[in-house]
Short mmCIF file of C-alpha atoms and ligand atoms in Angstrom, two decimals:
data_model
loop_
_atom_site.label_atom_id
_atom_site.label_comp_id
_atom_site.label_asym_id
_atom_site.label_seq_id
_atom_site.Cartn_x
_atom_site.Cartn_y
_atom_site.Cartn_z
CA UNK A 1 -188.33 -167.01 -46.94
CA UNK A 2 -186.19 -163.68 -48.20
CA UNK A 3 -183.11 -165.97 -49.34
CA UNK A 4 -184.44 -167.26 -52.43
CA UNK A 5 -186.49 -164.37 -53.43
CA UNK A 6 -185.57 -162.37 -56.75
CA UNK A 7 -185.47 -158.87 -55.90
CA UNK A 8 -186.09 -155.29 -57.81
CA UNK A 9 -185.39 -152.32 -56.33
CA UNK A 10 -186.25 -148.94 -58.48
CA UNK A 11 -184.13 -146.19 -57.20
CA UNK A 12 -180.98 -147.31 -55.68
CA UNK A 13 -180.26 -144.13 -54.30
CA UNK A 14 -179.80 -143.71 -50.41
CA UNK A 15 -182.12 -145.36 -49.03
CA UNK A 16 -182.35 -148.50 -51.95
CA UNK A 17 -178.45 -148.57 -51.26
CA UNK A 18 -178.79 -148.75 -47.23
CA UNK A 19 -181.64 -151.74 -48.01
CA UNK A 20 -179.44 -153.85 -50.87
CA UNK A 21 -176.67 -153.33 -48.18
CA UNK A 22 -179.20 -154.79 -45.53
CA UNK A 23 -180.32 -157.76 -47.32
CA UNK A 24 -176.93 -158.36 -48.65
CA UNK A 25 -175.51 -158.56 -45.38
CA UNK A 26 -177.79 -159.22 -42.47
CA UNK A 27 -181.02 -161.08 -44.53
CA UNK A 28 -178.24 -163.33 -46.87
CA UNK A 29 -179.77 -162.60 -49.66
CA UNK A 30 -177.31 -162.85 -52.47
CA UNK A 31 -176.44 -160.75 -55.16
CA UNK A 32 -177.11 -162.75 -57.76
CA UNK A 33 -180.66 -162.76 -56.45
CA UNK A 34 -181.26 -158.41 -56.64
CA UNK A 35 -181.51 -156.11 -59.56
CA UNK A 36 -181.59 -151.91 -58.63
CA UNK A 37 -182.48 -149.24 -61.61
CA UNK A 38 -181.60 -145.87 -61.73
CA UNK A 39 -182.10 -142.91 -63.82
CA UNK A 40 -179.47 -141.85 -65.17
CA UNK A 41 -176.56 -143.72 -67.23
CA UNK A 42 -173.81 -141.68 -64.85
CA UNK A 43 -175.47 -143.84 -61.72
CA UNK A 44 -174.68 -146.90 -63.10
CA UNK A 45 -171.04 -147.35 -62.44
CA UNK A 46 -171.77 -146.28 -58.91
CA UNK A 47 -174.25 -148.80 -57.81
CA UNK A 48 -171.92 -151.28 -59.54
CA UNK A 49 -168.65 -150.48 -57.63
CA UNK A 50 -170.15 -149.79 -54.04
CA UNK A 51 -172.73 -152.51 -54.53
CA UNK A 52 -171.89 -155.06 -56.53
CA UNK A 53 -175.50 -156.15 -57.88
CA UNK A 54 -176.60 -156.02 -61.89
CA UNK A 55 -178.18 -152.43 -62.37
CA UNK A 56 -179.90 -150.84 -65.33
CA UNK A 57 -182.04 -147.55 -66.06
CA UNK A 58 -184.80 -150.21 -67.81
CA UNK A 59 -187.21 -150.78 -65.14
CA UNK A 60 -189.53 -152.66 -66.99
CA UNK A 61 -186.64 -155.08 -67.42
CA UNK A 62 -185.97 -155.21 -63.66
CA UNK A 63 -189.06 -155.92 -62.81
CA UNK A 64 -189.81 -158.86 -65.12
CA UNK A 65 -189.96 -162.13 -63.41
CA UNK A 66 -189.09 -160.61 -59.74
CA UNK A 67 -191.24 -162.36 -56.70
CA UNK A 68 -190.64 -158.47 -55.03
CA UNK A 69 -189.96 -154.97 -56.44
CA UNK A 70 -189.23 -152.39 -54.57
CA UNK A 71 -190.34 -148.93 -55.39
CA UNK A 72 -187.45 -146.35 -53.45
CA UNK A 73 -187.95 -143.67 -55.93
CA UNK A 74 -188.97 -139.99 -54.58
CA UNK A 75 -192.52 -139.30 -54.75
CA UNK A 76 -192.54 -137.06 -57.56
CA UNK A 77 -190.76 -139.96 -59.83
CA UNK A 78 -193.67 -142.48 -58.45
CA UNK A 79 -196.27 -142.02 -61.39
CA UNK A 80 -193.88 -142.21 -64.02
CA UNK A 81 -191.93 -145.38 -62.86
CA UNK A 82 -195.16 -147.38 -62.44
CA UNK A 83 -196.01 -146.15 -66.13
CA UNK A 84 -192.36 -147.75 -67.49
CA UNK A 85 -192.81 -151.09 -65.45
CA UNK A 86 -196.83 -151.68 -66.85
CA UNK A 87 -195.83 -153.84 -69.48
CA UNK A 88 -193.23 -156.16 -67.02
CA UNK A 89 -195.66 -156.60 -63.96
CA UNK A 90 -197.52 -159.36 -62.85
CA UNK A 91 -200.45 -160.63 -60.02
CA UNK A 92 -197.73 -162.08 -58.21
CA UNK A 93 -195.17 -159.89 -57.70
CA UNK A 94 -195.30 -157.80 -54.48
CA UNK A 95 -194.97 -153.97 -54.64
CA UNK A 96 -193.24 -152.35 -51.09
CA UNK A 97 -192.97 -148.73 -51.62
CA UNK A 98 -190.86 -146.50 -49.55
CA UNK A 99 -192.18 -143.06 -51.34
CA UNK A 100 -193.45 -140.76 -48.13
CA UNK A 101 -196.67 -139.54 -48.63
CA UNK A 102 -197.78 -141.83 -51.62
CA UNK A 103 -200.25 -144.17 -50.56
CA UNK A 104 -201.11 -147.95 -51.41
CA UNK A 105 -203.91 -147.58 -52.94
CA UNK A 106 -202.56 -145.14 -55.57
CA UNK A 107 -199.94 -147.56 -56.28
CA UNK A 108 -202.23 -150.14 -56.80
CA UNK A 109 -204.63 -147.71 -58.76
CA UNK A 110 -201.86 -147.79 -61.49
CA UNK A 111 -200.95 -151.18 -61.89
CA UNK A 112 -202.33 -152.98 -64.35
CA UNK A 113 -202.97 -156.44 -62.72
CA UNK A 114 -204.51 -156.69 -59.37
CA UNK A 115 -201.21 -157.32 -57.25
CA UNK A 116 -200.20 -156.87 -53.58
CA UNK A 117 -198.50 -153.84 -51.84
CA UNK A 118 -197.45 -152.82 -49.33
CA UNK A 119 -196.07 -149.00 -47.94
CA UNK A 120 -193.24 -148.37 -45.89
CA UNK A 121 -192.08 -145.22 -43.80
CA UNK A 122 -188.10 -145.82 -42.61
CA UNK A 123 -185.78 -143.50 -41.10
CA UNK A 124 -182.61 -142.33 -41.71
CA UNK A 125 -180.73 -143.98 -39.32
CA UNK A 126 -181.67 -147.22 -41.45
CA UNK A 127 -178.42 -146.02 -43.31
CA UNK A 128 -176.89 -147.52 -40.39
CA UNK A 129 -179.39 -150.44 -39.50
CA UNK A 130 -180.65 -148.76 -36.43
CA UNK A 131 -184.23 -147.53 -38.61
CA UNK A 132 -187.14 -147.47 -37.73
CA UNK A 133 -189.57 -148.72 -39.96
CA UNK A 134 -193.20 -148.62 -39.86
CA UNK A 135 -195.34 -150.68 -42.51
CA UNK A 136 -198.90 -150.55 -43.35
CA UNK A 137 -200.54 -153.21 -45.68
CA UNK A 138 -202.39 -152.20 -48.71
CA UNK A 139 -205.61 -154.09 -49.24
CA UNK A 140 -204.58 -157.32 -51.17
CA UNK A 141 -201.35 -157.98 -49.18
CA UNK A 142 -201.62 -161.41 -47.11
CA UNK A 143 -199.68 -162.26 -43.95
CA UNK A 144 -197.21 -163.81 -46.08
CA UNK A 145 -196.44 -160.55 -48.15
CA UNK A 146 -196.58 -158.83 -44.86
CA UNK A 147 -194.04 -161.12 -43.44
CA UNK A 148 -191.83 -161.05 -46.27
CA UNK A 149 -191.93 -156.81 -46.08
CA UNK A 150 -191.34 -157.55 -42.28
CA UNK A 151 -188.07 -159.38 -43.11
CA UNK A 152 -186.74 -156.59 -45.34
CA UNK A 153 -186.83 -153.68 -43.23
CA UNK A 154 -185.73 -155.84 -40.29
CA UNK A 155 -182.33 -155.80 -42.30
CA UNK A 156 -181.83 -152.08 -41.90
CA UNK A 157 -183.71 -151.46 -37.86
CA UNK A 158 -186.40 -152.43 -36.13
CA UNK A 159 -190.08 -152.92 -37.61
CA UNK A 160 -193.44 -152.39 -36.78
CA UNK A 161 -197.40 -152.95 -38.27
CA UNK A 162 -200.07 -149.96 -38.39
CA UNK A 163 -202.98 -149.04 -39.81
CA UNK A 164 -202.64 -146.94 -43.66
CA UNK A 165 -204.58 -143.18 -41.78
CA UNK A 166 -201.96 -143.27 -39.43
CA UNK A 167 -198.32 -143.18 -41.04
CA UNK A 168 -198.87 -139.34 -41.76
CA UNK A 169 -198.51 -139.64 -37.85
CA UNK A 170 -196.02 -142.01 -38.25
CA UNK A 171 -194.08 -139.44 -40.78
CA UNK A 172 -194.20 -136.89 -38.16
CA UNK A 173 -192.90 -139.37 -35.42
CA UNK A 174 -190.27 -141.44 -36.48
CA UNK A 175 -189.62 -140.21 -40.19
CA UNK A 176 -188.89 -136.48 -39.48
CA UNK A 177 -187.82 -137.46 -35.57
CA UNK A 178 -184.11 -137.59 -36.50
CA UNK A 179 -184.22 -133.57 -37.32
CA UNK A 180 -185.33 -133.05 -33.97
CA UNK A 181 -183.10 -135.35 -32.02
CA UNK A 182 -179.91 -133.13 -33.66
CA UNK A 183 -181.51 -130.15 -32.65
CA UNK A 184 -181.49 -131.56 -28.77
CA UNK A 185 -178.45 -132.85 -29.13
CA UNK A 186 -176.74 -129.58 -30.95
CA UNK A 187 -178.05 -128.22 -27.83
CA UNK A 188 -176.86 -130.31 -25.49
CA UNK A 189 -173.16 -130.53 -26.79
CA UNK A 190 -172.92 -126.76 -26.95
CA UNK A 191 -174.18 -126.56 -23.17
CA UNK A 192 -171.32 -128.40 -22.62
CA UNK A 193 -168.99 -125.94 -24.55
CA UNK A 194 -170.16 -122.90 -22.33
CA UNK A 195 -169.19 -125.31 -19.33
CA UNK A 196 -165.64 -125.88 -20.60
CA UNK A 197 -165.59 -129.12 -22.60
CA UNK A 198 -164.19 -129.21 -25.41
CA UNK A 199 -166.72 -129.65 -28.39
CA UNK A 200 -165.92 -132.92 -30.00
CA UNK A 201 -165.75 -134.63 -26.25
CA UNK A 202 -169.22 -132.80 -25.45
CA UNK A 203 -171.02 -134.38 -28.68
CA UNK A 204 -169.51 -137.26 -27.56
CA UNK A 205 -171.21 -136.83 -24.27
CA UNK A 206 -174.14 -135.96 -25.63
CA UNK A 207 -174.92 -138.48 -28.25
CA UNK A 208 -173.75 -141.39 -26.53
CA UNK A 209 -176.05 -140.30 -23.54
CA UNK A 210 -179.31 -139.92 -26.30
CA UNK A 211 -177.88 -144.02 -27.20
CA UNK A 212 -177.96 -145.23 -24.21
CA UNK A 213 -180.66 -143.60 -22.82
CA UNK A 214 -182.82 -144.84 -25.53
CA UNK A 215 -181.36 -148.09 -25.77
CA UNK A 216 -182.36 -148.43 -21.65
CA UNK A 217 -186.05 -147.46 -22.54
CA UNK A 218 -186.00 -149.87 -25.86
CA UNK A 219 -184.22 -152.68 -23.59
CA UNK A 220 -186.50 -152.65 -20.26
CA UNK A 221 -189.42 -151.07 -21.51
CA UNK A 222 -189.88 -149.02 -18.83
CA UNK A 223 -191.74 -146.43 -18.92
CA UNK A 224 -190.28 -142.71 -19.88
CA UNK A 225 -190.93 -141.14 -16.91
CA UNK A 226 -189.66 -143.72 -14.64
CA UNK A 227 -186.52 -143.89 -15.94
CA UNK A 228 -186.31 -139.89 -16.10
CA UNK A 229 -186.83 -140.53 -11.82
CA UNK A 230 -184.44 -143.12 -11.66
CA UNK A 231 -182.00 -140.58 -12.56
CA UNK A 232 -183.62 -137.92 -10.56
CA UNK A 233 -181.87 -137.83 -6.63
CA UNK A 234 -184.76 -135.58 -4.26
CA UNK A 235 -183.15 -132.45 -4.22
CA UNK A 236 -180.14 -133.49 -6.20
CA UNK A 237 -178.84 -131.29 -9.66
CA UNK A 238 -180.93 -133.17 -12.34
CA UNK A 239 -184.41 -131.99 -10.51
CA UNK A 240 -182.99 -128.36 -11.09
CA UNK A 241 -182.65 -128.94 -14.44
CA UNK A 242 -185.84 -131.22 -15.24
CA UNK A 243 -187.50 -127.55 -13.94
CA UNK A 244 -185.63 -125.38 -16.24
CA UNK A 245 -186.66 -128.05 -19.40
CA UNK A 246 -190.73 -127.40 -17.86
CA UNK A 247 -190.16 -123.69 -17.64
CA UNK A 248 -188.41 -123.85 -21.39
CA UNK A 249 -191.61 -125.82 -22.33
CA UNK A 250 -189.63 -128.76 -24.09
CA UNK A 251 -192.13 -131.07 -24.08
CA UNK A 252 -194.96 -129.34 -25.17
CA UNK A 253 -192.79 -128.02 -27.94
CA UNK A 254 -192.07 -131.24 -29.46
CA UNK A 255 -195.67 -132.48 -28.95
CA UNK A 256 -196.25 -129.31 -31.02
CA UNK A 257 -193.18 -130.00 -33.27
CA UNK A 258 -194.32 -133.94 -34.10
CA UNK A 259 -198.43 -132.56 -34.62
CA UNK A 260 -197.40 -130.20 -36.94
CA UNK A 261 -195.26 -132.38 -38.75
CA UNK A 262 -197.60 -134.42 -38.95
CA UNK A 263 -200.26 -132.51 -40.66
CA UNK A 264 -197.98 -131.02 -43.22
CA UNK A 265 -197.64 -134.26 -44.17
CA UNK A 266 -201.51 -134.90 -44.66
CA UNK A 267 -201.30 -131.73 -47.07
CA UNK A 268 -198.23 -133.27 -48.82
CA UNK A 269 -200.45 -136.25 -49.47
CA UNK A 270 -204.02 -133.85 -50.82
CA UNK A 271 -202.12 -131.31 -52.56
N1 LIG R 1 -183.43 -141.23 -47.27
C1 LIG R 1 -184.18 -141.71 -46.29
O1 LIG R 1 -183.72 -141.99 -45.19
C2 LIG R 1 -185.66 -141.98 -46.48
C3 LIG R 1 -186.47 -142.23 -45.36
C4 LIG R 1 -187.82 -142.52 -45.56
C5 LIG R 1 -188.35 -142.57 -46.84
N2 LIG R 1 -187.54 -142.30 -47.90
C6 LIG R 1 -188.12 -142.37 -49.24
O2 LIG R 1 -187.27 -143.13 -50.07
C7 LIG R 1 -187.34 -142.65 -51.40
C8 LIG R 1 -185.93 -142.44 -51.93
O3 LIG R 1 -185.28 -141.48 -51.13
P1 LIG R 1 -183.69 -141.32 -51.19
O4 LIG R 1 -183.32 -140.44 -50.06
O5 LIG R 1 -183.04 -142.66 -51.32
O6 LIG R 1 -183.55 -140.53 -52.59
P2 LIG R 1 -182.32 -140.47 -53.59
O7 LIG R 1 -181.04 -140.69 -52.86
O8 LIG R 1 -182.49 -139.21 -54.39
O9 LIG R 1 -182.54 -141.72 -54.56
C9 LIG R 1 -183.54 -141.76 -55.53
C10 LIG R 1 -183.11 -142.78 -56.59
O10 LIG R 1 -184.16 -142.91 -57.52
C11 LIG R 1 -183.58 -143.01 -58.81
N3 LIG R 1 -184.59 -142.64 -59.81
C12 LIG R 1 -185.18 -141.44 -60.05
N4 LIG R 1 -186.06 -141.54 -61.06
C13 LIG R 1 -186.02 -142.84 -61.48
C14 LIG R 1 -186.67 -143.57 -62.50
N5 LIG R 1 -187.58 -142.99 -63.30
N6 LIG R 1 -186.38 -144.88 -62.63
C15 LIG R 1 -185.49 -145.49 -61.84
N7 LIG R 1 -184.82 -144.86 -60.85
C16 LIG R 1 -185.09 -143.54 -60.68
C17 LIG R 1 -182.42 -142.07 -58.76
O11 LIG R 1 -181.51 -142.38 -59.81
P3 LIG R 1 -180.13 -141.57 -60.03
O12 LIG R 1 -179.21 -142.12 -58.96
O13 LIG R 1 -179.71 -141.94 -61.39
O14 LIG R 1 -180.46 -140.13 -59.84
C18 LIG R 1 -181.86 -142.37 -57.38
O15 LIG R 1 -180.97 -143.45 -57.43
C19 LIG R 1 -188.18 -141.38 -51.37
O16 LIG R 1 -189.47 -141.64 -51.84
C20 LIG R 1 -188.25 -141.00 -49.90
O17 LIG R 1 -189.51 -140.42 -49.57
C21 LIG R 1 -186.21 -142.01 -47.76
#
């Protein structure tokens, strides 16, 4: 179980924050129980006031004696945190990294004991506990570290298991996904301007229609298109524009949009 687990989490920046705030609050884990670095002296007053947890810029001395560290630095800060923690880690310990693009296997490459990780790819929207989180097990993580890893991201969204090759995919998907939902809905609240409606009641309109649309598809698992019919009357106004969106080529564009998305992230990862 999470509850009693002692907890490090390098890089309690946005997205350590949203998952201390997570655990904190919807996995009751307590306080007492976490530890977050930072770099920088100036961070430290911050993670103490909004947060509440025991924070240092010594990450060797945050890791040492944790069941669980969490690495939630940016990629670029990835080789030289798991330099500083060397001396403090052990077998035991399981290593969840959140880093896009940095794989398990280079994390486990450069620790110095033979311990389990495990890689993570959330969204933004775990800010607000409605993330999506995709995990992928590196090779000496067991059910049980998977589980664990399972219960932390369920915290901040919903979770899911896939295979290492395909979370550039995944990246593409779900990780860069928000970007392209604003850009639909940007659109969709200012077609609602040229008809008249005011533009904070037509994002209104808009976004709570994206919510609820998706929350339908999450909730009966229907498929896509039969829910697009359901809404669709024979020779009623949303045919009309379900032809305009084909003519505009929506959906090939963001097939297009997610691929290529996708594969900048595979260069990302060889470059
Ligand atoms: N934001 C998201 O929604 C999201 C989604 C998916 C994946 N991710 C991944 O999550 C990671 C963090 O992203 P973020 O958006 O939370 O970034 P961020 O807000 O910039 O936070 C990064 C944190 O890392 C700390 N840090 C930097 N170098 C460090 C070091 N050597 N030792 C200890 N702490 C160090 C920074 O400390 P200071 O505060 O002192 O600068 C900061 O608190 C990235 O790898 C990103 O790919 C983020």
């Amino acid at each position: 179980m999470l509850y009693d687990k002692k907890i490090a989490i390098l890089g309690v920046g946005k997205l350590g924050e949203a998952l201390v705030s997570g655990l904190v609050r919807r996995a009751d884990v307590e306080r007492t129980n976490l530890i977050g670095s930072v770099a920088r002296q100036a961070s430290l007053a911050r993670v103490d006031l909004r947060l509440g947890i025991p924070v240092t810029t010594d990450n060797a001395a945050a890791v040492a004696g944790r069941d669980i560290v969490i690495l939630a630095v940016k990629p670029q800060n990835m080789t030289a945190v798991l330099e500083s923690i060397a001396p403090a880690v052990s077998a035991s310990q399981l290593f969840i990294s959140v880093a896009a693009s940095v794989s398990t296997s280079f994390i486990e490459e450069r620790l110095p004991v033979p311990a389990a990780v495990i890689r993570a790819m959330p969204n933004t929207p775990a800010l607000l506990n409605e993330g999506m989180s995709v995990l992928c097990a590196g090779r000496r993580a067991t059910p049980e570290h998977q589980r664990l890893a399972e219960e932390i991201f369920s915290a901040v969204g919903r979770t899911a298991f896939l295979e290492e090759k395909l979370m550039d995919a995944v990246t593409g998907l779900s990780g860069s996904g928000p970007a392209y939902i604003y850009v639909v809905l940007e659109a969709l609240s200012e077609a609602g301007v040229k008809l008249g409606i005011p533009r904070d009641i037509s994002t209104l309109l808009a976004a709570q229609t994206m919510l609820g649309a998706a929350k339908l598809a999450l909730e009966t698992g229907q498929h896509p298109a039969l829910l697009r019919d359901s809404v669709t009357t024979p020779a009623g106004c949303t045919v009309d524009g379900l032809l305009e969106l084909e003519e505009g080529k929506l959906r090939v564009t963001l097939i297009k949009a997610v691929v290529r998305a996708a594969e900048r992230a595979r260069e990302l990862v060889n470059s």
